[in-house]
Amino acid sequence: MYVLGIESSCDETAVAVIERGKRNAVLSEAIKSQIELHAPFGGIVPEIAARTHYEAIELLCQEALCRSGVSLDDIGLLAVTQGPGLVGSLLVGLSFAKGLALARGLPLAAVDHVAAHVEASFISHGGIAYPLLALVVSGGHTTLFHQEAKFSGRVVAKTRDDAAGEVMDKVAKHFGLGYPGGPLLDELYARGDPRRFRFTRPRMSDGGEDFSFSGYKAALLRLARERNIQPQGRDFHDLLASFLESLVEYLAGKTLEAADFLGVRSLIVSGGVSRNSLLRRRFAEACGARGLPLYLPEPRYCTDNAAMIAWLGYERYTAFPGERYDDLGLNAYSRAAFRESKRHR
Ligand code: KG4
Ligand code: ZN
């Protein structure tokens, strides 16, 4: 079956055509990043994001179809991100998908963006064993899920304040480095001494397992102020490298503690920040030492993309054939859908 996936939750408009069933492959992807539009603001401007999705989506859809060699007549399923994300942005993808579904009489699978980030690892890796632990770490999320089986899971820990990527973006904005901050810190890491500065690992005052990142940003800004570190030169690079090292140590430390405690058979790390070279290295070392299989999506499926949406849409469609796939009343949701829920798709 050919599946057309649409993603527009944040600042990337993406359309992908995949083939599932006998063959499992991503046939084509068309993606328009809005990074340059939002860069002058040091973060995403929701109205600009929504308008840009609106302008781009039809052409991207045609581009993805054209590159895949698959005609719209041969598409068997549409999959679209329903949430979480920026509502104005989500509504563009959702409305476009509904229009296509109605015009073509196609089934429409609504997909959760965070669950799709976890699914991204399945695009390139077969045989991921359950129970698994998945860390989704991006600009909008830092959440650990424990999954006994596909489509069932619970949140083990989530950030109580900023997401890990958000903190990197804010730090880069503060020092006028550009946007997004994550890739810039990734690149600058090699220039500094990551052991020069220490950052204290946060502990929840109520003893909870959640993450917290805003303290890292506050500590970094305090250090820069106290030592009068300007945004260039050795001290600055040491500070940024130490900051990244501490964030990654914190993410890996807490994730592997949870993996040990829960006795999982696989670990997935996904989301935009999982593109980070240091993070990939540190998780590989820690998992290697424990003999725990680690699955990281290919870098292009770490950040927002439509292939992961199509992939999960197909999984849902085949796992739950009795559900409605003709619901044109679908609405977007902005916040994580499965805070209390036991099931997330
Ligand atoms: O998954 P994503 O594209 O969007 C969200 O769902 O949030 O993630 C974007 C985030 C941004 O915060 C960006 O700074 C971060 O991922 N990011 C990285 C890297 N590439 C993207 N963070 C660290 N290192 C990278 N190489
Ligand atoms: Zn994302």
Short mmCIF file of C-alpha atoms and ligand atoms in Angstrom, two decimals:
data_model
loop_
_atom_site.label_atom_id
_atom_site.label_comp_id
_atom_site.label_asym_id
_atom_site.label_seq_id
_atom_site.Cartn_x
_atom_site.Cartn_y
_atom_site.Cartn_z
CA MET A 1 0.00 0.00 0.00
CA TYR A 2 1.14 3.54 -0.74
CA VAL A 3 0.70 6.03 2.09
CA LEU A 4 0.91 9.81 1.82
CA GLY A 5 2.04 11.47 5.07
CA ILE A 6 1.66 15.13 5.99
CA GLU A 7 3.43 16.95 8.83
CA SER A 8 2.94 20.61 9.77
CA SER A 9 3.08 20.77 13.56
CA CYS A 10 5.87 23.27 13.94
CA ASP A 11 8.22 24.98 11.48
CA GLU A 12 8.66 22.28 8.86
CA THR A 13 6.09 21.54 6.18
CA ALA A 14 6.70 17.98 5.05
CA VAL A 15 5.03 15.47 2.76
CA ALA A 16 6.24 11.92 2.19
CA VAL A 17 5.15 8.93 0.16
CA ILE A 18 5.97 5.53 1.62
CA GLU A 19 5.29 1.97 0.60
CA ARG A 20 4.22 -0.50 3.29
CA GLY A 21 3.24 -4.13 3.16
CA LYS A 22 5.28 -6.36 0.88
CA ARG A 23 7.92 -3.66 0.59
CA ASN A 24 8.66 -1.21 3.38
CA ALA A 25 10.36 1.91 2.13
CA VAL A 26 10.24 5.67 2.07
CA LEU A 27 9.76 6.49 -1.62
CA SER A 28 9.99 10.26 -1.51
CA GLU A 29 10.03 13.25 0.78
CA ALA A 30 9.45 16.92 0.16
CA ILE A 31 10.21 19.26 3.00
CA LYS A 32 10.29 23.00 3.42
CA SER A 33 12.07 24.26 6.49
CA GLN A 34 11.11 27.68 7.79
CA ILE A 35 14.30 28.11 9.81
CA GLU A 36 15.45 31.16 7.86
CA LEU A 37 12.12 32.91 8.35
CA HIS A 38 12.14 32.47 12.11
CA ALA A 39 15.89 32.91 12.66
CA PRO A 40 15.73 36.73 13.01
CA PHE A 41 13.29 36.24 15.91
CA GLY A 42 15.41 33.58 17.67
CA GLY A 43 12.39 31.26 17.84
CA ILE A 44 9.22 30.29 16.02
CA VAL A 45 6.60 32.95 15.31
CA PRO A 46 3.32 30.98 15.18
CA GLU A 47 1.52 33.19 12.65
CA ILE A 48 4.44 33.19 10.22
CA ALA A 49 4.65 29.41 10.64
CA ALA A 50 0.97 28.84 9.83
CA ARG A 51 0.97 31.14 6.79
CA THR A 52 4.12 29.54 5.41
CA HIS A 53 2.65 26.05 5.77
CA TYR A 54 -0.43 27.31 3.96
CA GLU A 55 1.64 28.63 1.05
CA ALA A 56 3.85 25.56 0.77
CA ILE A 57 1.72 22.52 1.34
CA GLU A 58 0.12 21.95 -2.04
CA LEU A 59 3.34 22.27 -3.98
CA LEU A 60 5.16 19.98 -1.55
CA CYS A 61 2.43 17.40 -1.97
CA GLN A 62 2.80 17.50 -5.74
CA GLU A 63 6.59 17.36 -5.40
CA ALA A 64 6.51 14.31 -3.12
CA LEU A 65 4.09 12.48 -5.43
CA CYS A 66 6.10 13.38 -8.51
CA ARG A 67 9.41 12.19 -6.99
CA SER A 68 7.87 8.93 -5.76
CA GLY A 69 6.51 8.05 -9.19
CA VAL A 70 3.21 7.19 -7.45
CA SER A 71 0.03 8.83 -8.69
CA LEU A 72 -2.56 10.17 -6.27
CA ASP A 73 -4.90 7.53 -7.70
CA ASP A 74 -2.66 4.82 -6.27
CA ILE A 75 -2.46 6.23 -2.74
CA GLY A 76 -4.36 3.97 -0.35
CA LEU A 77 -4.11 5.93 2.90
CA LEU A 78 -3.50 9.47 4.11
CA ALA A 79 -1.76 10.12 7.43
CA VAL A 80 -1.57 13.50 9.09
CA THR A 81 -0.24 14.97 12.33
CA GLN A 82 -3.11 15.88 14.65
CA GLY A 83 -1.00 17.19 17.58
CA PRO A 84 0.74 18.23 19.70
CA GLY A 85 2.15 21.38 18.17
CA LEU A 86 1.19 24.90 17.15
CA VAL A 87 -2.54 24.82 16.51
CA GLY A 88 -2.48 27.22 13.54
CA SER A 89 0.22 25.12 11.90
CA LEU A 90 -1.48 21.80 12.63
CA LEU A 91 -4.78 23.03 11.19
CA VAL A 92 -3.13 23.70 7.82
CA GLY A 93 -1.97 20.09 7.44
CA LEU A 94 -5.15 18.70 8.92
CA SER A 95 -7.45 20.75 6.66
CA PHE A 96 -5.39 19.91 3.59
CA ALA A 97 -5.51 16.20 4.45
CA LYS A 98 -9.26 16.34 5.07
CA GLY A 99 -9.77 18.02 1.70
CA LEU A 100 -7.78 15.30 -0.05
CA ALA A 101 -9.59 12.56 1.86
CA LEU A 102 -12.98 13.99 0.93
CA ALA A 103 -12.15 14.61 -2.72
CA ARG A 104 -10.55 11.21 -3.22
CA GLY A 105 -12.60 9.09 -0.84
CA LEU A 106 -9.41 8.07 0.97
CA PRO A 107 -9.10 6.88 4.58
CA LEU A 108 -7.40 9.39 6.87
CA ALA A 109 -5.30 8.33 9.87
CA ALA A 110 -4.63 11.06 12.44
CA VAL A 111 -1.26 10.63 14.09
CA ASP A 112 0.31 11.84 17.32
CA HIS A 113 3.53 13.70 16.59
CA VAL A 114 5.44 12.48 19.67
CA ALA A 115 4.46 8.85 19.11
CA ALA A 116 5.60 9.31 15.50
CA HIS A 117 9.04 10.45 16.72
CA VAL A 118 9.32 7.10 18.54
CA GLU A 119 8.11 5.32 15.39
CA ALA A 120 10.88 7.00 13.35
CA SER A 121 13.35 4.42 14.67
CA PHE A 122 11.29 1.63 13.11
CA ILE A 123 11.78 3.09 9.61
CA SER A 124 15.37 1.92 9.44
CA HIS A 125 15.50 -0.77 12.13
CA GLY A 126 13.71 -4.11 12.18
CA GLY A 127 13.40 -6.33 15.23
CA ILE A 128 13.13 -3.68 17.95
CA ALA A 129 12.13 -5.77 20.96
CA TYR A 130 9.54 -4.88 23.61
CA PRO A 131 9.37 -3.82 26.38
CA LEU A 132 11.22 -0.71 25.37
CA LEU A 133 12.06 2.68 26.73
CA ALA A 134 11.90 5.67 24.40
CA LEU A 135 13.33 9.11 25.03
CA VAL A 136 11.80 11.76 22.77
CA VAL A 137 14.01 14.78 23.03
CA SER A 138 13.30 17.79 20.82
CA GLY A 139 12.52 21.48 20.83
CA GLY A 140 9.06 20.83 22.22
CA HIS A 141 9.45 17.64 24.23
CA THR A 142 11.69 15.77 26.61
CA THR A 143 9.71 12.71 27.58
CA LEU A 144 10.54 9.14 28.54
CA PHE A 145 8.01 6.49 27.57
CA HIS A 146 7.89 2.92 28.76
CA GLN A 147 6.18 0.70 26.23
CA GLU A 148 5.26 -2.92 26.94
CA ALA A 149 3.91 -3.23 23.41
CA LYS A 150 3.17 -1.04 20.43
CA PHE A 151 0.32 1.42 21.06
CA SER A 152 0.49 0.98 24.80
CA GLY A 153 2.73 2.97 27.02
CA ARG A 154 3.10 5.29 29.93
CA VAL A 155 5.09 8.41 30.55
CA VAL A 156 7.90 7.67 32.99
CA ALA A 157 9.31 11.21 33.08
CA LYS A 158 8.83 14.49 31.27
CA THR A 159 10.29 17.93 31.55
CA ARG A 160 8.70 20.22 34.09
CA ASP A 161 9.89 23.35 32.32
CA ASP A 162 11.78 23.78 29.03
CA ALA A 163 12.54 20.94 26.62
CA ALA A 164 16.24 20.10 26.09
CA GLY A 165 16.25 21.52 22.54
CA GLU A 166 14.40 24.62 23.69
CA VAL A 167 17.10 25.34 26.27
CA MET A 168 19.79 25.05 23.57
CA ASP A 169 17.78 27.36 21.31
CA LYS A 170 17.34 29.90 24.12
CA VAL A 171 21.04 29.88 25.01
CA ALA A 172 21.99 30.41 21.36
CA LYS A 173 19.47 33.24 21.13
CA HIS A 174 20.82 34.88 24.28
CA PHE A 175 24.35 34.98 22.87
CA GLY A 176 23.17 35.99 19.39
CA LEU A 177 24.51 32.79 17.79
CA GLY A 178 21.48 32.08 15.60
CA TYR A 179 18.57 29.67 15.42
CA PRO A 180 18.15 26.76 16.00
CA GLY A 181 20.73 26.49 18.77
CA GLY A 182 21.08 22.68 18.90
CA PRO A 183 23.04 22.24 15.65
CA LEU A 184 25.23 25.25 16.53
CA LEU A 185 26.14 23.80 19.94
CA ASP A 186 26.77 20.47 18.23
CA GLU A 187 29.31 22.14 15.95
CA LEU A 188 30.93 24.33 18.63
CA TYR A 189 31.40 21.42 21.05
CA ALA A 190 34.70 20.35 19.45
CA ARG A 191 36.21 23.81 20.04
CA GLY A 192 35.85 23.77 23.83
CA ASP A 193 36.95 21.81 26.89
CA PRO A 194 33.82 20.00 28.11
CA ARG A 195 35.34 19.33 31.57
CA ARG A 196 36.17 22.94 32.41
CA PHE A 197 32.84 23.93 34.03
CA ARG A 198 30.52 21.79 36.18
CA PHE A 199 26.75 22.03 36.17
CA THR A 200 24.79 20.55 39.05
CA ARG A 201 22.31 17.87 38.06
CA PRO A 202 18.82 18.99 39.08
CA ARG A 203 16.82 17.02 41.63
CA MET A 204 13.07 17.38 41.95
CA SER A 205 12.20 18.80 45.37
CA ASP A 206 9.29 16.34 45.59
CA GLY A 207 11.58 13.42 44.71
CA GLY A 208 9.82 12.91 41.33
CA GLU A 209 11.47 11.42 38.27
CA ASP A 210 10.81 14.32 35.90
CA PHE A 211 13.41 16.27 33.94
CA SER A 212 14.16 19.96 34.41
CA PHE A 213 16.35 22.04 32.12
CA SER A 214 15.74 25.67 32.95
CA GLY A 215 18.31 25.49 35.80
CA TYR A 216 21.03 24.61 33.25
CA LYS A 217 20.29 27.74 31.28
CA ALA A 218 20.23 29.91 34.43
CA ALA A 219 23.54 28.41 35.62
CA LEU A 220 25.19 29.01 32.25
CA LEU A 221 24.04 32.62 32.08
CA ARG A 222 25.17 33.17 35.69
CA LEU A 223 28.64 31.74 34.97
CA ALA A 224 28.96 33.93 31.86
CA ARG A 225 27.95 37.01 33.83
CA GLU A 226 30.13 36.34 36.88
CA ARG A 227 33.23 35.62 34.79
CA ASN A 228 32.42 38.23 32.19
CA ILE A 229 32.59 35.64 29.38
CA GLN A 230 31.85 37.22 25.99
CA PRO A 231 30.33 35.20 23.13
CA GLN A 232 33.62 34.29 21.51
CA GLY A 233 37.01 32.90 22.47
CA ARG A 234 38.22 30.00 24.56
CA ASP A 235 36.26 30.64 27.75
CA PHE A 236 33.03 30.86 25.78
CA HIS A 237 33.70 27.64 23.88
CA ASP A 238 34.65 25.85 27.12
CA LEU A 239 31.42 27.07 28.68
CA LEU A 240 29.24 25.87 25.79
CA ALA A 241 31.05 22.51 25.52
CA SER A 242 30.67 21.95 29.30
CA PHE A 243 27.00 22.91 29.06
CA LEU A 244 26.31 20.43 26.25
CA GLU A 245 28.30 17.69 27.98
CA SER A 246 26.30 18.19 31.20
CA LEU A 247 22.95 18.19 29.38
CA VAL A 248 23.82 14.98 27.55
CA GLU A 249 25.16 13.33 30.74
CA TYR A 250 21.92 14.25 32.48
CA LEU A 251 19.74 12.90 29.65
CA ALA A 252 21.76 9.69 29.32
CA GLY A 253 22.11 9.22 33.09
CA LYS A 254 18.41 9.47 33.84
CA THR A 255 17.37 7.45 30.79
CA LEU A 256 19.73 4.58 31.55
CA GLU A 257 18.78 4.54 35.23
CA ALA A 258 15.15 4.12 34.13
CA ALA A 259 16.14 1.46 31.56
CA ASP A 260 18.01 -0.51 34.26
CA PHE A 261 15.16 -0.16 36.73
CA LEU A 262 12.49 -1.23 34.23
CA GLY A 263 14.59 -4.00 32.70
CA VAL A 264 13.70 -3.06 29.11
CA ARG A 265 15.00 -4.94 26.06
CA SER A 266 15.52 -1.91 23.80
CA LEU A 267 16.17 1.79 24.05
CA ILE A 268 15.02 4.33 21.46
CA VAL A 269 16.26 7.92 21.45
CA SER A 270 14.51 10.18 18.95
CA GLY A 271 13.42 13.76 18.23
CA GLY A 272 15.45 16.69 16.93
CA VAL A 273 18.08 16.64 19.69
CA SER A 274 18.85 12.97 18.96
CA ARG A 275 20.69 14.30 15.89
CA ASN A 276 23.33 15.57 18.26
CA SER A 277 26.68 13.84 17.68
CA LEU A 278 27.74 13.92 21.33
CA LEU A 279 24.39 12.55 22.47
CA ARG A 280 24.55 9.72 19.92
CA ARG A 281 28.08 8.86 21.08
CA ARG A 282 27.33 8.96 24.80
CA PHE A 283 24.18 6.86 24.50
CA ALA A 284 26.02 4.34 22.31
CA GLU A 285 28.80 4.05 24.91
CA ALA A 286 26.39 3.65 27.81
CA CYS A 287 24.21 1.09 26.01
CA GLY A 288 27.26 -0.77 24.70
CA ALA A 289 28.56 -1.15 28.27
CA ARG A 290 25.23 -2.68 29.36
CA GLY A 291 24.58 -4.77 26.25
CA LEU A 292 21.31 -2.85 25.77
CA PRO A 293 20.30 -2.49 22.09
CA LEU A 294 20.07 1.21 21.18
CA TYR A 295 18.01 2.45 18.23
CA LEU A 296 18.49 5.96 16.88
CA PRO A 297 16.62 7.15 13.79
CA GLU A 298 18.69 8.16 10.79
CA PRO A 299 19.54 11.85 11.29
CA ARG A 300 16.95 13.02 8.75
CA TYR A 301 14.20 11.17 10.63
CA CYS A 302 15.25 12.64 14.00
CA THR A 303 13.93 16.12 13.23
CA ASP A 304 10.35 16.70 12.08
CA ASN A 305 9.50 14.77 8.92
CA ALA A 306 6.46 13.27 7.21
CA ALA A 307 7.89 9.76 6.71
CA MET A 308 7.44 9.02 10.43
CA ILE A 309 3.84 10.27 10.26
CA ALA A 310 3.05 8.04 7.28
CA TRP A 311 4.82 5.09 8.96
CA LEU A 312 2.79 5.34 12.17
CA GLY A 313 -0.42 6.10 10.27
CA TYR A 314 -0.07 2.82 8.42
CA GLU A 315 0.67 0.93 11.67
CA ARG A 316 -2.51 2.31 13.24
CA TYR A 317 -4.61 1.65 10.18
CA THR A 318 -3.58 -2.00 10.06
CA ALA A 319 -3.63 -2.55 13.86
CA PHE A 320 -7.06 -0.95 14.42
CA PRO A 321 -9.12 -1.60 11.27
CA GLY A 322 -12.36 -1.06 13.19
CA GLU A 323 -11.64 2.59 13.96
CA ARG A 324 -13.02 5.51 11.99
CA TYR A 325 -10.79 6.76 9.22
CA ASP A 326 -13.38 9.05 7.67
CA ASP A 327 -13.75 11.56 10.51
CA LEU A 328 -13.78 14.99 8.93
CA GLY A 329 -14.53 16.48 12.33
CA LEU A 330 -10.98 15.79 13.53
CA ASN A 331 -9.52 18.72 15.40
CA ALA A 332 -5.93 19.61 16.28
CA TYR A 333 -4.60 19.42 19.84
CA SER A 334 -1.75 21.53 21.11
CA ARG A 335 -0.61 19.66 24.23
CA ALA A 336 0.69 16.12 24.64
CA ALA A 337 -2.26 13.79 24.29
CA PHE A 338 -1.21 10.95 26.50
CA ARG A 339 -0.34 12.53 29.80
CA GLU A 340 -2.98 10.47 31.59
CA SER A 341 -3.81 8.06 28.84
CA LYS A 342 -2.34 4.58 28.70
CA ARG A 343 -2.56 4.41 24.95
CA HIS A 344 -0.78 6.61 22.52
CA ARG A 345 -0.54 6.24 18.82
O1 KG4 B 1 11.96 17.27 16.43
P1 KG4 B 1 12.18 18.69 16.04
O2 KG4 B 1 12.50 18.96 14.60
O3 KG4 B 1 10.95 19.58 16.40
C1 KG4 B 1 10.21 19.42 17.58
O4 KG4 B 1 9.30 18.53 17.61
O5 KG4 B 1 10.54 20.16 18.54
O6 KG4 B 1 13.34 19.26 16.98
C2 KG4 B 1 13.88 20.55 16.86
C3 KG4 B 1 14.90 20.73 17.97
C4 KG4 B 1 15.45 22.16 18.07
O7 KG4 B 1 15.38 22.57 19.44
C5 KG4 B 1 16.90 22.02 17.61
O8 KG4 B 1 17.77 22.94 18.27
C6 KG4 B 1 17.21 20.59 17.99
O9 KG4 B 1 16.03 19.88 17.74
N1 KG4 B 1 18.31 20.02 17.21
C7 KG4 B 1 19.50 19.66 17.74
C8 KG4 B 1 20.31 19.24 16.65
N2 KG4 B 1 19.57 19.34 15.50
C9 KG4 B 1 18.35 19.81 15.86
N3 KG4 B 1 19.94 19.69 19.00
C10 KG4 B 1 21.20 19.29 19.22
N4 KG4 B 1 22.05 18.89 18.23
C11 KG4 B 1 21.64 18.83 16.95
N5 KG4 B 1 22.49 18.42 15.98
ZN ZN B 2 9.05 17.00 16.51
#
